[in-house]
Tab-separated table of C-alpha atoms and ligand atoms in Angstrom:
chain	number	residue	atom	x	y	z
A	1	UNK	CA	-255.204	-274.004	0.330
A	2	UNK	CA	-257.978	-271.549	-0.567
A	3	UNK	CA	-260.592	-273.460	1.499
A	4	UNK	CA	-258.569	-272.492	4.596
A	5	UNK	CA	-258.645	-268.826	3.702
A	6	UNK	CA	-259.743	-266.384	6.392
A	7	UNK	CA	-259.797	-263.467	3.962
A	8	UNK	CA	-263.039	-261.544	3.465
A	9	UNK	CA	-262.791	-260.156	-0.083
A	10	UNK	CA	-264.225	-256.838	-1.315
A	11	UNK	CA	-267.492	-256.769	-3.275
A	12	UNK	CA	-267.552	-260.575	-3.048
A	13	UNK	CA	-270.489	-262.795	-2.144
A	14	UNK	CA	-268.467	-265.660	-0.710
A	15	UNK	CA	-271.450	-268.024	-0.694
A	16	UNK	CA	-271.635	-267.791	-4.483
A	17	UNK	CA	-268.040	-267.240	-5.460
A	18	UNK	CA	-266.215	-270.234	-6.926
A	19	UNK	CA	-262.653	-270.895	-5.712
A	20	UNK	CA	-260.732	-267.639	-5.750
A	21	UNK	CA	-257.535	-267.909	-7.840
A	22	UNK	CA	-254.243	-267.185	-6.139
A	23	UNK	CA	-251.918	-264.854	-8.003
A	24	UNK	CA	-248.197	-265.327	-7.425
A	25	UNK	CA	-246.700	-262.825	-9.869
A	26	UNK	CA	-247.730	-259.885	-12.005
A	27	UNK	CA	-246.035	-258.585	-15.117
A	28	UNK	CA	-247.092	-256.232	-17.914
A	29	UNK	CA	-250.690	-256.987	-18.820
A	30	UNK	CA	-250.786	-260.339	-16.984
A	31	UNK	CA	-251.512	-261.908	-13.605
A	32	UNK	CA	-249.727	-265.228	-13.141
A	33	UNK	CA	-251.518	-267.949	-11.188
A	34	UNK	CA	-249.951	-270.441	-8.819
A	35	UNK	CA	-250.638	-273.247	-11.342
A	36	UNK	CA	-248.426	-271.556	-13.949
A	37	UNK	CA	-251.208	-270.188	-16.149
A	38	UNK	CA	-251.690	-266.478	-16.717
A	39	UNK	CA	-254.647	-264.122	-16.954
A	40	UNK	CA	-254.837	-261.102	-19.249
A	41	UNK	CA	-255.811	-258.117	-17.099
A	42	UNK	CA	-258.374	-256.300	-19.275
A	43	UNK	CA	-259.480	-253.967	-16.487
A	44	UNK	CA	-256.099	-252.915	-15.113
A	45	UNK	CA	-256.929	-254.584	-11.780
A	46	UNK	CA	-259.816	-252.275	-10.942
A	47	UNK	CA	-258.483	-249.459	-13.083
A	48	UNK	CA	-255.254	-248.823	-11.179
A	49	UNK	CA	-252.493	-250.178	-13.445
A	50	UNK	CA	-251.557	-247.727	-16.179
A	51	UNK	CA	-248.253	-248.609	-17.891
A	52	UNK	CA	-248.436	-252.304	-17.000
A	53	UNK	CA	-247.955	-254.342	-13.830
A	54	UNK	CA	-244.645	-253.748	-12.065
A	55	UNK	CA	-243.049	-251.192	-14.348
A	56	UNK	CA	-239.312	-251.615	-13.580
A	57	UNK	CA	-238.720	-247.915	-12.850
A	58	UNK	CA	-241.501	-247.811	-10.292
A	59	UNK	CA	-240.330	-251.042	-8.662
A	60	UNK	CA	-236.795	-249.632	-8.465
A	61	UNK	CA	-238.002	-246.374	-6.871
A	62	UNK	CA	-239.879	-248.358	-4.237
A	63	UNK	CA	-236.817	-250.473	-3.442
A	64	UNK	CA	-234.459	-247.509	-3.294
A	65	UNK	CA	-236.714	-245.393	-1.101
A	66	UNK	CA	-237.482	-248.251	1.282
A	67	UNK	CA	-233.743	-248.434	1.993
A	68	UNK	CA	-233.803	-244.989	3.606
A	69	UNK	CA	-237.381	-244.001	4.518
A	70	UNK	CA	-240.551	-245.596	5.805
A	71	UNK	CA	-243.657	-243.870	7.139
A	72	UNK	CA	-243.003	-240.657	9.035
A	73	UNK	CA	-245.622	-238.557	10.765
A	74	UNK	CA	-246.691	-235.950	8.205
A	75	UNK	CA	-248.031	-233.362	10.636
A	76	UNK	CA	-245.118	-231.067	11.394
A	77	UNK	CA	-242.650	-233.040	9.237
A	78	UNK	CA	-241.984	-233.376	5.543
A	79	UNK	CA	-239.780	-235.363	3.169
A	80	UNK	CA	-238.328	-234.991	-0.292
A	81	UNK	CA	-240.552	-237.477	-2.180
A	82	UNK	CA	-243.699	-235.670	-0.967
A	83	UNK	CA	-242.285	-232.219	-1.734
A	84	UNK	CA	-241.098	-233.182	-5.217
A	85	UNK	CA	-244.297	-235.030	-6.027
A	86	UNK	CA	-246.483	-232.109	-4.940
A	87	UNK	CA	-244.587	-229.771	-7.242
A	88	UNK	CA	-244.845	-232.284	-10.089
A	89	UNK	CA	-248.608	-232.693	-9.566
A	90	UNK	CA	-249.176	-228.946	-9.540
A	91	UNK	CA	-247.267	-228.744	-12.844
A	92	UNK	CA	-249.248	-231.596	-14.424
A	93	UNK	CA	-252.725	-230.689	-13.207
A	94	UNK	CA	-254.986	-228.114	-14.846
A	95	UNK	CA	-253.796	-224.574	-14.008
A	96	UNK	CA	-254.768	-223.012	-10.690
A	97	UNK	CA	-254.597	-226.157	-8.583
A	98	UNK	CA	-251.706	-225.035	-6.406
A	99	UNK	CA	-251.934	-227.145	-3.247
A	100	UNK	CA	-251.682	-230.883	-2.726
A	101	UNK	CA	-253.182	-232.773	0.211
A	102	UNK	CA	-252.180	-236.444	0.415
A	103	UNK	CA	-254.280	-239.382	1.508
A	104	UNK	CA	-254.336	-243.058	0.645
A	105	UNK	CA	-257.290	-244.090	-1.517
A	106	UNK	CA	-259.758	-242.696	-4.004
A	107	UNK	CA	-262.467	-242.666	-1.352
A	108	UNK	CA	-260.366	-240.716	1.107
A	109	UNK	CA	-259.380	-238.229	-1.576
A	110	UNK	CA	-263.110	-237.599	-2.045
A	111	UNK	CA	-263.716	-237.242	1.703
A	112	UNK	CA	-260.894	-234.702	1.783
A	113	UNK	CA	-262.414	-232.814	-1.159
A	114	UNK	CA	-265.833	-232.587	0.507
A	115	UNK	CA	-264.314	-231.415	3.783
A	116	UNK	CA	-262.182	-228.828	1.971
A	117	UNK	CA	-265.299	-227.446	0.275
A	118	UNK	CA	-267.270	-227.107	3.501
A	119	UNK	CA	-264.226	-225.815	5.384
A	120	UNK	CA	-263.718	-223.170	2.724
A	121	UNK	CA	-267.234	-221.766	3.019
A	122	UNK	CA	-267.217	-221.850	6.806
A	123	UNK	CA	-263.835	-220.183	7.056
A	124	UNK	CA	-264.750	-217.342	4.713
A	125	UNK	CA	-267.812	-216.719	6.877
A	126	UNK	CA	-270.454	-217.715	4.325
A	127	UNK	CA	-271.305	-221.288	5.308
A	128	UNK	CA	-272.690	-223.585	2.623
A	129	UNK	CA	-273.129	-227.312	2.977
A	130	UNK	CA	-275.259	-228.661	0.145
A	131	UNK	CA	-273.497	-230.996	-2.293
A	132	UNK	CA	-274.775	-231.548	-5.831
A	133	UNK	CA	-274.069	-234.890	-7.503
A	134	UNK	CA	-274.662	-236.484	-10.876
A	135	UNK	CA	-277.056	-239.387	-11.331
A	136	UNK	CA	-275.282	-242.803	-11.585
A	137	UNK	CA	-272.075	-241.491	-9.997
A	138	UNK	CA	-269.659	-243.511	-7.917
A	139	UNK	CA	-267.089	-241.894	-5.659
A	140	UNK	CA	-266.085	-244.665	-3.267
A	141	UNK	CA	-267.313	-246.660	-0.291
A	142	UNK	CA	-266.636	-244.553	2.772
A	143	UNK	CA	-269.665	-242.807	4.265
A	144	UNK	CA	-269.141	-239.400	2.644
A	145	UNK	CA	-268.145	-240.906	-0.699
A	146	UNK	CA	-271.224	-243.157	-0.638
A	147	UNK	CA	-273.407	-240.177	0.245
A	148	UNK	CA	-272.386	-238.396	-2.938
A	149	UNK	CA	-272.705	-241.560	-5.043
A	150	UNK	CA	-275.753	-243.213	-6.546
A	151	UNK	CA	-277.998	-244.930	-4.026
A	152	UNK	CA	-278.751	-248.588	-4.647
A	153	UNK	CA	-278.126	-252.112	-3.500
A	154	UNK	CA	-274.497	-251.294	-2.658
A	155	UNK	CA	-275.369	-248.853	0.063
A	156	UNK	CA	-278.989	-249.610	1.029
A	157	UNK	CA	-277.935	-250.971	4.450
A	158	UNK	CA	-275.987	-247.826	5.265
A	159	UNK	CA	-278.614	-245.372	4.025
A	160	UNK	CA	-279.409	-244.073	7.537
A	161	UNK	CA	-275.848	-242.763	7.791
A	162	UNK	CA	-275.733	-241.058	4.398
A	163	UNK	CA	-276.294	-237.322	4.072
A	164	UNK	CA	-278.783	-235.755	1.687
A	165	UNK	CA	-277.620	-234.384	-1.640
A	166	UNK	CA	-279.190	-232.815	-4.725
A	167	UNK	CA	-278.945	-234.962	-7.836
A	168	UNK	CA	-278.770	-233.686	-11.397
A	169	UNK	CA	-279.656	-236.090	-14.221
A	170	UNK	CA	-276.911	-237.848	-16.173
A	171	UNK	CA	-276.369	-235.809	-19.391
A	172	UNK	CA	-277.415	-238.561	-21.799
A	173	UNK	CA	-277.001	-237.758	-25.507
A	174	UNK	CA	-279.725	-235.352	-26.572
A	175	UNK	CA	-280.729	-234.544	-22.973
A	176	UNK	CA	-277.685	-232.552	-21.924
A	177	UNK	CA	-279.627	-229.320	-21.560
A	178	UNK	CA	-281.876	-230.865	-18.882
A	179	UNK	CA	-278.777	-231.587	-16.798
A	180	UNK	CA	-277.478	-228.065	-17.215
A	181	UNK	CA	-280.849	-226.466	-16.486
A	182	UNK	CA	-281.300	-228.541	-13.354
A	183	UNK	CA	-277.817	-227.665	-12.149
A	184	UNK	CA	-278.474	-223.994	-12.748
A	185	UNK	CA	-281.554	-224.185	-10.528
A	186	UNK	CA	-280.113	-226.263	-7.679
A	187	UNK	CA	-276.774	-224.484	-7.519
A	188	UNK	CA	-278.565	-221.128	-7.218
A	189	UNK	CA	-281.590	-222.047	-5.077
A	190	UNK	CA	-279.711	-224.332	-2.712
A	191	UNK	CA	-276.610	-222.140	-2.536
A	192	UNK	CA	-274.715	-225.353	-3.167
A	193	UNK	CA	-271.228	-225.701	-1.726
A	194	UNK	CA	-269.982	-227.989	-4.464
A	195	UNK	CA	-270.799	-230.098	-7.460
A	196	UNK	CA	-268.826	-233.338	-7.552
A	197	UNK	CA	-268.497	-235.120	-10.895
A	198	UNK	CA	-266.549	-237.837	-12.617
A	199	UNK	CA	-265.344	-235.930	-15.679
A	200	UNK	CA	-266.386	-237.436	-19.058
A	201	UNK	CA	-266.773	-241.057	-17.882
A	202	UNK	CA	-268.872	-242.395	-14.997
A	203	UNK	CA	-267.011	-245.603	-14.173
A	204	UNK	CA	-268.825	-247.916	-11.770
A	205	UNK	CA	-272.162	-246.443	-12.865
A	206	UNK	CA	-271.711	-248.359	-16.134
A	207	UNK	CA	-268.941	-246.602	-18.102
A	208	UNK	CA	-271.412	-243.883	-19.061
A	209	UNK	CA	-269.869	-241.152	-21.187
A	210	UNK	CA	-270.672	-237.505	-21.858
A	211	UNK	CA	-268.908	-234.889	-23.963
A	212	UNK	CA	-266.401	-232.266	-22.783
A	213	UNK	CA	-268.666	-229.319	-23.628
A	214	UNK	CA	-271.120	-230.447	-20.930
A	215	UNK	CA	-268.320	-230.432	-18.368
A	216	UNK	CA	-267.306	-226.954	-19.533
A	217	UNK	CA	-270.900	-225.749	-19.117
A	218	UNK	CA	-271.137	-227.283	-15.627
A	219	UNK	CA	-268.008	-225.360	-14.683
A	220	UNK	CA	-269.456	-222.122	-16.079
A	221	UNK	CA	-272.701	-222.546	-14.126
A	222	UNK	CA	-270.835	-223.483	-10.946
A	223	UNK	CA	-268.692	-220.377	-11.204
A	224	UNK	CA	-271.715	-218.148	-11.732
A	225	UNK	CA	-273.355	-219.362	-8.526
A	226	UNK	CA	-270.181	-219.515	-6.426
A	227	UNK	CA	-270.420	-223.311	-6.260
A	228	UNK	CA	-267.106	-225.167	-6.184
A	229	UNK	CA	-266.456	-227.823	-8.811
A	230	UNK	CA	-264.868	-231.042	-7.534
A	231	UNK	CA	-263.485	-233.216	-10.329
A	232	UNK	CA	-263.164	-236.801	-9.184
A	233	UNK	CA	-260.411	-237.963	-11.559
A	234	UNK	CA	-259.683	-241.086	-9.507
A	235	UNK	CA	-260.586	-243.307	-12.465
A	236	UNK	CA	-260.260	-240.864	-15.380
A	237	UNK	CA	-256.826	-239.474	-14.471
A	238	UNK	CA	-253.433	-240.557	-15.782
A	239	UNK	CA	-254.392	-240.875	-19.414
A	240	UNK	CA	-257.464	-243.091	-19.333
A	241	UNK	CA	-259.598	-240.680	-21.341
A	242	UNK	CA	-256.806	-239.817	-23.791
A	243	UNK	CA	-255.361	-236.828	-21.914
A	244	UNK	CA	-253.500	-236.764	-18.608
A	245	UNK	CA	-256.658	-235.521	-16.873
A	246	UNK	CA	-260.131	-235.594	-18.430
A	247	UNK	CA	-260.739	-231.948	-17.430
A	248	UNK	CA	-258.161	-230.881	-20.020
A	249	UNK	CA	-260.559	-231.870	-22.804
A	250	UNK	CA	-263.117	-229.384	-21.517
A	251	UNK	CA	-260.391	-226.824	-21.063
A	252	UNK	CA	-261.410	-226.231	-17.472
A	253	UNK	CA	-259.763	-226.136	-14.099
A	254	UNK	CA	-261.882	-227.490	-11.277
A	255	UNK	CA	-261.571	-225.937	-7.806
A	256	UNK	CA	-260.655	-229.313	-6.344
A	257	UNK	CA	-259.315	-232.412	-8.108
A	258	UNK	CA	-259.075	-235.948	-6.682
A	259	UNK	CA	-256.510	-238.400	-7.991
A	260	UNK	CA	-255.447	-241.893	-6.915
A	261	UNK	CA	-255.377	-245.292	-8.770
A	262	UNK	CA	-252.896	-244.495	-11.619
A	263	UNK	CA	-251.004	-241.995	-9.446
A	264	UNK	CA	-248.424	-244.667	-8.539
A	265	UNK	CA	-248.903	-246.451	-11.861
A	266	UNK	CA	-251.051	-248.877	-9.878
A	267	UNK	CA	-248.311	-250.252	-7.641
A	268	UNK	CA	-249.096	-249.046	-4.116
A	269	UNK	CA	-251.852	-246.967	-2.534
A	270	UNK	CA	-251.652	-243.199	-2.613
A	271	UNK	CA	-254.104	-240.402	-3.291
A	272	UNK	CA	-253.961	-236.656	-3.590
A	273	UNK	CA	-256.572	-233.927	-3.455
A	274	UNK	CA	-255.470	-230.774	-5.247
A	275	UNK	CA	-257.030	-227.415	-4.406
A	276	UNK	CA	-256.869	-223.803	-5.503
A	277	UNK	CA	-254.991	-221.167	-3.573
A	278	UNK	CA	-258.323	-219.582	-2.543
A	279	UNK	CA	-259.297	-222.801	-0.748
A	280	UNK	CA	-255.885	-223.073	0.922
A	281	UNK	CA	-255.947	-219.394	1.941
A	282	UNK	CA	-259.376	-219.826	3.539
A	283	UNK	CA	-257.725	-222.315	5.903
A	284	UNK	CA	-254.525	-220.250	6.385
A	285	UNK	CA	-255.037	-218.221	9.511
A	286	UNK	CA	-253.701	-217.347	12.942
A	287	UNK	CA	-256.993	-218.757	14.168
A	288	UNK	CA	-256.345	-222.443	14.844
A	289	UNK	CA	-260.037	-223.207	14.474
A	290	UNK	CA	-259.570	-222.631	10.733
A	291	UNK	CA	-257.076	-225.491	10.391
A	292	UNK	CA	-257.923	-228.171	7.849
A	293	UNK	CA	-258.740	-230.927	10.303
A	294	UNK	CA	-257.943	-234.086	8.395
A	295	UNK	CA	-255.235	-236.706	8.538
A	296	UNK	CA	-254.594	-240.381	8.236
A	297	UNK	CA	-251.684	-242.288	9.721
A	298	UNK	CA	-250.162	-243.106	6.348
A	299	UNK	CA	-250.495	-239.621	4.852
A	300	UNK	CA	-247.840	-239.082	2.142
A	301	UNK	CA	-246.118	-242.416	2.660
A	302	UNK	CA	-242.591	-241.747	1.307
A	303	UNK	CA	-242.372	-245.072	-0.559
A	304	UNK	CA	-245.717	-244.429	-2.239
A	305	UNK	CA	-244.672	-240.853	-3.092
A	306	UNK	CA	-241.451	-242.205	-4.637
A	307	UNK	CA	-243.486	-244.673	-6.695
A	308	UNK	CA	-245.667	-241.788	-7.908
A	309	UNK	CA	-242.589	-239.712	-8.752
A	310	UNK	CA	-241.234	-242.598	-10.826
A	311	UNK	CA	-244.615	-242.732	-12.557
A	312	UNK	CA	-244.383	-239.009	-13.349
A	313	UNK	CA	-240.878	-239.549	-14.735
A	314	UNK	CA	-242.195	-242.312	-16.973
A	315	UNK	CA	-244.773	-239.844	-18.282
A	316	UNK	CA	-241.975	-237.391	-19.030
A	317	UNK	CA	-239.424	-239.822	-20.487
A	318	UNK	CA	-241.481	-242.432	-22.313
A	319	UNK	CA	-243.957	-241.872	-25.168
A	320	UNK	CA	-246.953	-242.504	-22.891
A	321	UNK	CA	-249.325	-240.156	-24.704
A	322	UNK	CA	-248.452	-241.801	-28.034
A	323	UNK	CA	-249.060	-245.232	-26.476
A	324	UNK	CA	-252.418	-244.044	-25.219
A	325	UNK	CA	-253.359	-242.652	-28.626
A	326	UNK	CA	-252.402	-245.982	-30.250
A	327	UNK	CA	-254.457	-247.915	-27.688
A	328	UNK	CA	-257.426	-245.588	-28.208
A	329	UNK	CA	-257.245	-246.251	-31.968
A	330	UNK	CA	-257.108	-250.018	-31.400
A	331	UNK	CA	-260.088	-249.803	-29.050
A	332	UNK	CA	-262.058	-247.810	-31.625
A	333	UNK	CA	-261.245	-250.423	-34.289
A	334	UNK	CA	-262.224	-253.240	-31.933
A	335	UNK	CA	-265.601	-251.660	-31.236
A	336	UNK	CA	-266.183	-251.201	-34.966
A	337	UNK	CA	-266.519	-254.964	-35.231
A	338	UNK	CA	-269.810	-254.721	-33.358
A	339	UNK	CA	-271.363	-252.239	-35.719
A	340	UNK	CA	-273.931	-254.705	-37.030
A	341	UNK	CA	-273.926	-257.072	-34.081
A	342	UNK	CA	-277.458	-257.073	-32.697
A	343	UNK	CA	-276.382	-258.745	-29.457
A	344	UNK	CA	-274.905	-255.442	-28.301
A	345	UNK	CA	-276.132	-251.873	-27.990
A	346	UNK	CA	-274.646	-248.547	-27.106
A	347	UNK	CA	-271.031	-248.971	-28.182
A	348	UNK	CA	-269.034	-246.133	-26.698
A	349	UNK	CA	-265.459	-245.003	-26.269
A	350	UNK	CA	-263.570	-242.208	-24.565
A	351	UNK	CA	-259.803	-242.391	-25.001
A	352	UNK	CA	-258.614	-245.821	-23.899
A	353	UNK	CA	-261.943	-246.850	-22.323
A	354	UNK	CA	-264.327	-248.845	-24.513
A	355	UNK	CA	-267.734	-250.170	-23.434
A	356	UNK	CA	-270.801	-251.813	-24.880
A	357	UNK	CA	-274.037	-253.176	-23.432
A	358	UNK	CA	-274.998	-256.789	-23.885
A	359	UNK	CA	-278.656	-257.184	-24.824
A	360	UNK	CA	-280.263	-259.138	-22.009
A	361	UNK	CA	-283.717	-259.630	-20.585
A	362	UNK	CA	-282.556	-258.657	-17.088
A	363	UNK	CA	-279.946	-255.895	-16.986
A	364	UNK	CA	-278.650	-254.397	-13.744
A	365	UNK	CA	-275.680	-255.050	-11.503
A	366	UNK	CA	-277.225	-257.963	-9.593
A	367	UNK	CA	-278.500	-259.749	-12.703
A	368	UNK	CA	-277.199	-263.312	-12.998
A	369	UNK	CA	-275.528	-262.402	-16.255
A	370	UNK	CA	-272.662	-260.521	-14.527
A	371	UNK	CA	-271.080	-263.485	-12.670
A	372	UNK	CA	-271.784	-265.801	-15.612
A	373	UNK	CA	-269.888	-263.493	-17.948
A	374	UNK	CA	-267.040	-263.110	-15.484
A	375	UNK	CA	-266.665	-266.903	-15.222
A	376	UNK	CA	-266.897	-267.279	-19.011
A	377	UNK	CA	-264.010	-264.851	-19.552
A	378	UNK	CA	-261.921	-266.279	-16.721
A	379	UNK	CA	-262.159	-269.760	-18.225
A	380	UNK	CA	-260.378	-268.255	-21.229
A	381	UNK	CA	-257.700	-266.618	-19.109
A	382	UNK	CA	-259.226	-263.147	-19.349
A	383	UNK	CA	-259.882	-260.846	-16.411
A	384	UNK	CA	-263.062	-258.953	-17.207
A	385	UNK	CA	-265.490	-257.681	-14.601
A	386	UNK	CA	-268.695	-256.659	-16.364
A	387	UNK	CA	-270.879	-254.115	-14.586
A	388	UNK	CA	-274.077	-256.156	-14.885
A	389	UNK	CA	-274.612	-256.373	-18.632
A	390	UNK	CA	-272.075	-253.638	-19.407
A	391	UNK	CA	-268.896	-255.051	-20.911
A	392	UNK	CA	-265.911	-252.763	-20.923
A	393	UNK	CA	-262.215	-252.884	-21.653
A	394	UNK	CA	-259.943	-250.631	-19.633
A	395	UNK	CA	-256.546	-252.297	-20.123
A	396	UNK	CA	-253.037	-251.220	-19.140
A	397	UNK	CA	-251.327	-249.173	-21.834
A	398	UNK	CA	-248.845	-251.971	-22.636
A	399	UNK	CA	-251.583	-254.244	-24.012
A	400	UNK	CA	-250.949	-255.306	-27.628
A	401	UNK	CA	-253.264	-255.334	-30.629
A	402	UNK	CA	-253.192	-259.154	-30.622
A	403	UNK	CA	-254.226	-259.221	-26.964
A	404	UNK	CA	-257.070	-256.806	-27.634
A	405	UNK	CA	-258.156	-259.013	-30.537
A	406	UNK	CA	-258.384	-261.936	-28.120
A	407	UNK	CA	-260.559	-259.848	-25.843
A	408	UNK	CA	-262.860	-258.684	-28.629
A	409	UNK	CA	-263.135	-262.277	-29.932
A	410	UNK	CA	-264.218	-263.370	-26.471
A	411	UNK	CA	-266.744	-260.519	-26.234
A	412	UNK	CA	-268.201	-261.547	-29.585
A	413	UNK	CA	-268.513	-265.120	-28.359
A	414	UNK	CA	-270.118	-263.928	-25.129
A	415	UNK	CA	-272.691	-262.070	-27.235
A	416	UNK	CA	-273.545	-265.252	-29.120
A	417	UNK	CA	-273.718	-267.311	-25.944
A	418	UNK	CA	-275.476	-264.984	-23.513
A	419	UNK	CA	-276.952	-262.094	-25.479
A	420	UNK	CA	-280.545	-261.707	-26.566
A	421	UNK	CA	-281.216	-259.890	-29.825
A	422	UNK	CA	-283.990	-257.297	-29.846
B	501	LIG	C1	-264.425	-242.165	-9.749
B	501	LIG	C2	-264.014	-242.916	-8.525
B	501	LIG	N1	-263.898	-242.258	-7.373
B	501	LIG	C3	-263.508	-242.868	-6.242
B	501	LIG	C4	-263.238	-244.219	-6.237
B	501	LIG	C5	-262.836	-244.885	-4.962
B	501	LIG	O1	-261.499	-245.237	-4.993
B	501	LIG	P1	-260.913	-246.300	-3.965
B	501	LIG	O2	-261.492	-247.615	-4.349
B	501	LIG	O3	-259.435	-246.222	-4.154
B	501	LIG	O4	-261.330	-245.870	-2.599
B	501	LIG	C6	-263.345	-244.950	-7.420
B	501	LIG	C7	-263.063	-246.392	-7.437
B	501	LIG	O5	-263.332	-247.107	-8.363
B	501	LIG	C8	-263.757	-244.284	-8.589
B	501	LIG	O6	-263.902	-244.930	-9.760
């Protein structure tokens, strides 16, 4: 059946990819294949699934809402799921983020954030356009999102379309001050419009982690130079780093916050960009030229908003934070196993996200080791998607200790099989 497929898959080199498994059902931490076997989803299906696949309350909300509402034009019209969800997001987000703009993916939430920042400065009559980014960042695959992400093999072909940015170094342990000093200089000298960062964990860049105090300092410097801070919480939001949003750990409120992925618990696409009242007010005017000119056809899809509301209710009614704390402890214990294992370096953890680097002669995303590792895990019924030689576990919160043990056993075996000791 698969040989007849006409589907062009994302981030997939079809000439090299073995047969692509067909999934017929999802449940909890598992994907079920057509042949009756199941795969443990150790990466939450690209980081979207939080509580587990198909949480019954979210499924029910989707079914119920679909009985009365489908897409309605969101310019000039509104609906209850969007209104209720916006209020819930404002309550959950760091203080001061009072307005919610809906879109449909992490990338579009970033595009919206960048446009809000530039629109703000233009509308207050002090135009700024320079964006500052952090080395190794990833913010999505649309043109603006790629422009503010790390340049490399992923976007080399599109380089002519990408806009210029200023890059500050990743705040590696012991070199944090260099990052802060550089940001101080560029934010002031370039009169930067915004700094966009993934708070605490840089996902696709290799699960690179930095401490909350650095984020707090970045916010302080941004404020001093009138630069807006955009927190891209697309991956880090909804508990991944141990708190609802990673920004909470630095005790900061960004000016703009992007959320998607776990917003609907990972069931259907939805994104939101939250902004301060100052940014909204800069666009609020009798002058129609000051309108925020952005939309997409599926803005605030009512069924997606209902799924997100059910997700919020789960956060209120179920012990999600306790589950996350328990998972974080299990992850920390799992990593401990590798304390003396010379096949791996740089064990790291933030909340529920654990990562370690496999020692290899040829690191990097395109190194042969990545697909080999992926195939090795899949043979054992485990969905892992190493970033080159970086192995990470970012499972749904329903994963059990026994399931994590299986994953750590497999990682240990992968070290023996593929790793090279220093
Ligand atoms: C931090 C971050 N921002 C943005 C995106 C893009 O999200 P999407 O794939 O939904 O467009 C991702 C996706 O992995 C991400 O990790």
